[in-house]
Amino acid sequence: MSAAFDILLCLMILATAGIALFVRGAFAAIAFFIAFGNLLGLAWLALGAVNVALAEIAVGAGVTGVALILACSRLFELGDNLADVRTPLASRLGSAALCLGFTVMLAGVVLTIPPGDRLSKVVAPLLPGLGIENPVTGVLLAFRGYDTLLETFVLLGALVAAWSLTPDASRRLPPTTMVMTDPTSRIVAEAFTRLLAPAALIIAAYLVWVGSDLPGGAFQAGAVLAGALVVATLGGVVVLPRLDSLAARIALMVGPLTFLAIGLAGAALGGRFLAYPDGLEKTLIVTIEYALAISIAAGLALLAIGPPQPMPNNARADAR
Amino acid sequence: MGPEFLAVLQILSLALLAAGVLFYVAGSVGLLRFPDAPSRLHALTKADNVGLGLVSLAAAIYWGEPAIAAKIALVWLFAIISSGMTAQLLARAAPVADGSGSPAEYERESGT
């Protein structure tokens, strides 16, 4: 990529970030945040980090954007106009100082990294033993398995935190109905789902499968499936599970538990925790990735849509 | 394939890319300048879809591999389908310029 492109991209990222922070009106801020996420994805792409780019665009801009828009329209419905938020000067200055300090530290660390691609020189000779060609997948699921295992529980933790904010009474409510109230809009969303859902399934399965050799993997596949789930919910093709639904909980847990079980089995078979038996590395890694994709999809979709709301939602289709 | 043929392909790809960017700019200008949601959507969905088609074609020719071209075609197809759907939904939900409410509201109120 040429320097002009890089500089222009950096300026656009800084500009969208600035506007998202300082623009009045929550909805405009969200729109610029989504644009910021997409531009950041382009920057990762320009750096050659295709995996990070995919994850940033799908999760950072896509799923987070949906969650923010839903949160915004719910706050509007509750009568909060979101425009007149006065943050005390002290907390503004405090967070500015924290962010600045963090940026300086990060810049210091990044600038001390010697030029040249040392990590890939360390990882590349180890990959043939795994039968996996994508160094990112190799690092995530074999060499740094601990990190990834914990990350899969972070998503669950986020969902539990969101659900724990629900009042006790609404936990037993039927799930929030996300179906569009305007009949023609619902038919459009439903027709789109019937077309999109099978394609999303194939794309997600493909993303996990190529993830062992090319950019892709469980998180990207999970985000694709979560997007399809949200659209399907809008069209009324899929009805969201209740919070106490066993099937939903199995879907949420299957990934982390498969990962944990295979990790413990590695320890039981005489190796270390999260060590894969010789010859089975690729099989086990792909198994973990498929299970993780299911859990990530369920987690992201439920997180984006949120817990049941104890209020009528007639106005929702028009608000969107 | 001789070098002349490759050069012709590169020029063709560049020309398609430039034409695509032109359509994107036109679509964006329409989005900013048109008065209400339906005409803004008209500018966005029509001009941007042509722009995406031209840029996709340029990318497919640039890479020159059937497998990549097929993937780009799929990307283009899904983008067209989803932009058609979102345009429908947005047009039904958005209020029109004279402040008379959205088409969806009109249908609900008049019972059509």
mmCIF file of N, CA and C in Angstrom, chain A residues 180 182 184-185 188-189 192 195-196 199 203 206 317-318 320, chain B residues 71 78 81-82 85 88-90 92-93 102 104-105 107-108:
data_model
loop_
_atom_site.group_PDB
_atom_site.id
_atom_site.type_symbol
_atom_site.label_atom_id
_atom_site.label_comp_id
_atom_site.label_asym_id
_atom_site.label_seq_id
_atom_site.Cartn_x
_atom_site.Cartn_y
_atom_site.Cartn_z
ATOM 1 N N MET A 180 -40.520 -7.383 13.268
ATOM 2 C CA MET A 180 -40.954 -6.066 12.809
ATOM 3 C C MET A 180 -42.476 -5.991 12.817
ATOM 4 N N ASP A 182 -44.401 -3.724 11.171
ATOM 5 C CA ASP A 182 -44.965 -3.415 9.863
ATOM 6 C C ASP A 182 -44.977 -4.698 9.024
ATOM 7 N N THR A 184 -45.331 -5.523 5.824
ATOM 8 C CA THR A 184 -44.521 -5.628 4.611
ATOM 9 C C THR A 184 -43.036 -5.705 4.958
ATOM 10 N N SER A 185 -42.613 -4.897 5.949
ATOM 11 C CA SER A 185 -41.212 -4.949 6.365
ATOM 12 C C SER A 185 -40.858 -6.334 6.879
ATOM 13 N N VAL A 188 -40.333 -8.663 4.028
ATOM 14 C CA VAL A 188 -39.031 -8.417 3.391
ATOM 15 C C VAL A 188 -37.918 -9.074 4.206
ATOM 16 N N ALA A 189 -37.954 -8.854 5.542
ATOM 17 C CA ALA A 189 -36.910 -9.432 6.389
ATOM 18 C C ALA A 189 -36.977 -10.950 6.374
ATOM 19 N N PHE A 192 -35.599 -12.247 3.108
ATOM 20 C CA PHE A 192 -34.144 -12.080 3.137
ATOM 21 C C PHE A 192 -33.506 -13.177 3.978
ATOM 22 N N LEU A 195 -33.233 -16.505 2.304
ATOM 23 C CA LEU A 195 -32.153 -16.505 1.317
ATOM 24 C C LEU A 195 -30.794 -16.517 2.014
ATOM 25 N N LEU A 196 -30.719 -15.738 3.107
ATOM 26 C CA LEU A 196 -29.424 -15.467 3.731
ATOM 27 C C LEU A 196 -28.980 -16.581 4.662
ATOM 28 N N ALA A 199 -26.978 -19.469 3.240
ATOM 29 C CA ALA A 199 -25.685 -18.962 2.773
ATOM 30 C C ALA A 199 -24.782 -18.639 3.959
ATOM 31 N N ILE A 203 -21.134 -20.125 4.680
ATOM 32 C CA ILE A 203 -19.985 -19.226 4.812
ATOM 33 C C ILE A 203 -19.308 -19.434 6.166
ATOM 34 N N TYR A 206 -17.398 -22.628 6.135
ATOM 35 C CA TYR A 206 -16.218 -22.426 5.296
ATOM 36 C C TYR A 206 -15.152 -21.621 6.034
ATOM 37 N N ALA A 317 -40.658 -0.986 15.270
ATOM 38 C CA ALA A 317 -40.346 -1.138 13.853
ATOM 39 C C ALA A 317 -40.175 0.225 13.191
ATOM 40 N N ASP A 318 -40.954 1.205 13.640
ATOM 41 C CA ASP A 318 -40.839 2.520 13.019
ATOM 42 C C ASP A 318 -39.616 3.281 13.523
ATOM 43 N N ARG A 320 -36.855 2.091 13.952
ATOM 44 C CA ARG A 320 -35.645 1.619 13.307
ATOM 45 C C ARG A 320 -35.582 2.057 11.871
ATOM 46 N N LYS B 71 -15.532 -15.671 -6.232
ATOM 47 C CA LYS B 71 -15.764 -15.166 -4.868
ATOM 48 C C LYS B 71 -16.205 -13.707 -4.910
ATOM 49 N N PHE B 78 -24.316 -10.781 -2.867
ATOM 50 C CA PHE B 78 -24.873 -10.622 -1.523
ATOM 51 C C PHE B 78 -25.032 -9.146 -1.156
ATOM 52 N N ILE B 81 -28.205 -8.002 -2.853
ATOM 53 C CA ILE B 81 -29.411 -8.507 -2.185
ATOM 54 C C ILE B 81 -29.642 -7.739 -0.885
ATOM 55 N N SER B 82 -28.566 -7.569 -0.082
ATOM 56 C CA SER B 82 -28.811 -6.940 1.220
ATOM 57 C C SER B 82 -29.100 -5.451 1.062
ATOM 58 N N MET B 85 -32.706 -5.190 0.296
ATOM 59 C CA MET B 85 -33.558 -5.403 1.465
ATOM 60 C C MET B 85 -33.530 -4.206 2.405
ATOM 61 N N GLN B 88 -35.599 -1.318 1.130
ATOM 62 C CA GLN B 88 -37.036 -1.518 1.379
ATOM 63 C C GLN B 88 -37.403 -1.147 2.811
ATOM 64 N N LEU B 89 -36.630 -1.704 3.756
ATOM 65 C CA LEU B 89 -36.977 -1.505 5.167
ATOM 66 C C LEU B 89 -36.826 -0.038 5.556
ATOM 67 N N LEU B 90 -35.727 0.594 5.116
ATOM 68 C CA LEU B 90 -35.503 1.997 5.476
ATOM 69 C C LEU B 90 -36.576 2.882 4.872
ATOM 70 N N ARG B 92 -39.584 2.169 4.158
ATOM 71 C CA ARG B 92 -40.878 2.015 4.832
ATOM 72 C C ARG B 92 -40.861 2.661 6.206
ATOM 73 N N ALA B 93 -39.685 2.705 6.834
ATOM 74 C CA ALA B 93 -39.630 3.220 8.197
ATOM 75 C C ALA B 93 -39.416 4.729 8.240
ATOM 76 N N SER B 102 -44.330 7.930 7.637
ATOM 77 C CA SER B 102 -43.740 6.962 6.730
ATOM 78 C C SER B 102 -44.829 6.266 5.922
ATOM 79 N N ALA B 104 -45.314 3.186 5.711
ATOM 80 C CA ALA B 104 -45.870 2.118 6.543
ATOM 81 C C ALA B 104 -46.960 2.660 7.456
ATOM 82 N N GLU B 105 -46.713 3.827 8.043
ATOM 83 C CA GLU B 105 -47.707 4.446 8.919
ATOM 84 C C GLU B 105 -48.971 4.784 8.144
ATOM 85 N N GLU B 107 -50.152 3.361 5.505
ATOM 86 C CA GLU B 107 -50.941 2.170 5.192
ATOM 87 C C GLU B 107 -51.694 1.692 6.419
ATOM 88 N N ARG B 108 -51.039 1.755 7.592
ATOM 89 C CA ARG B 108 -51.701 1.295 8.812
ATOM 90 C C ARG B 108 -52.904 2.165 9.133
#
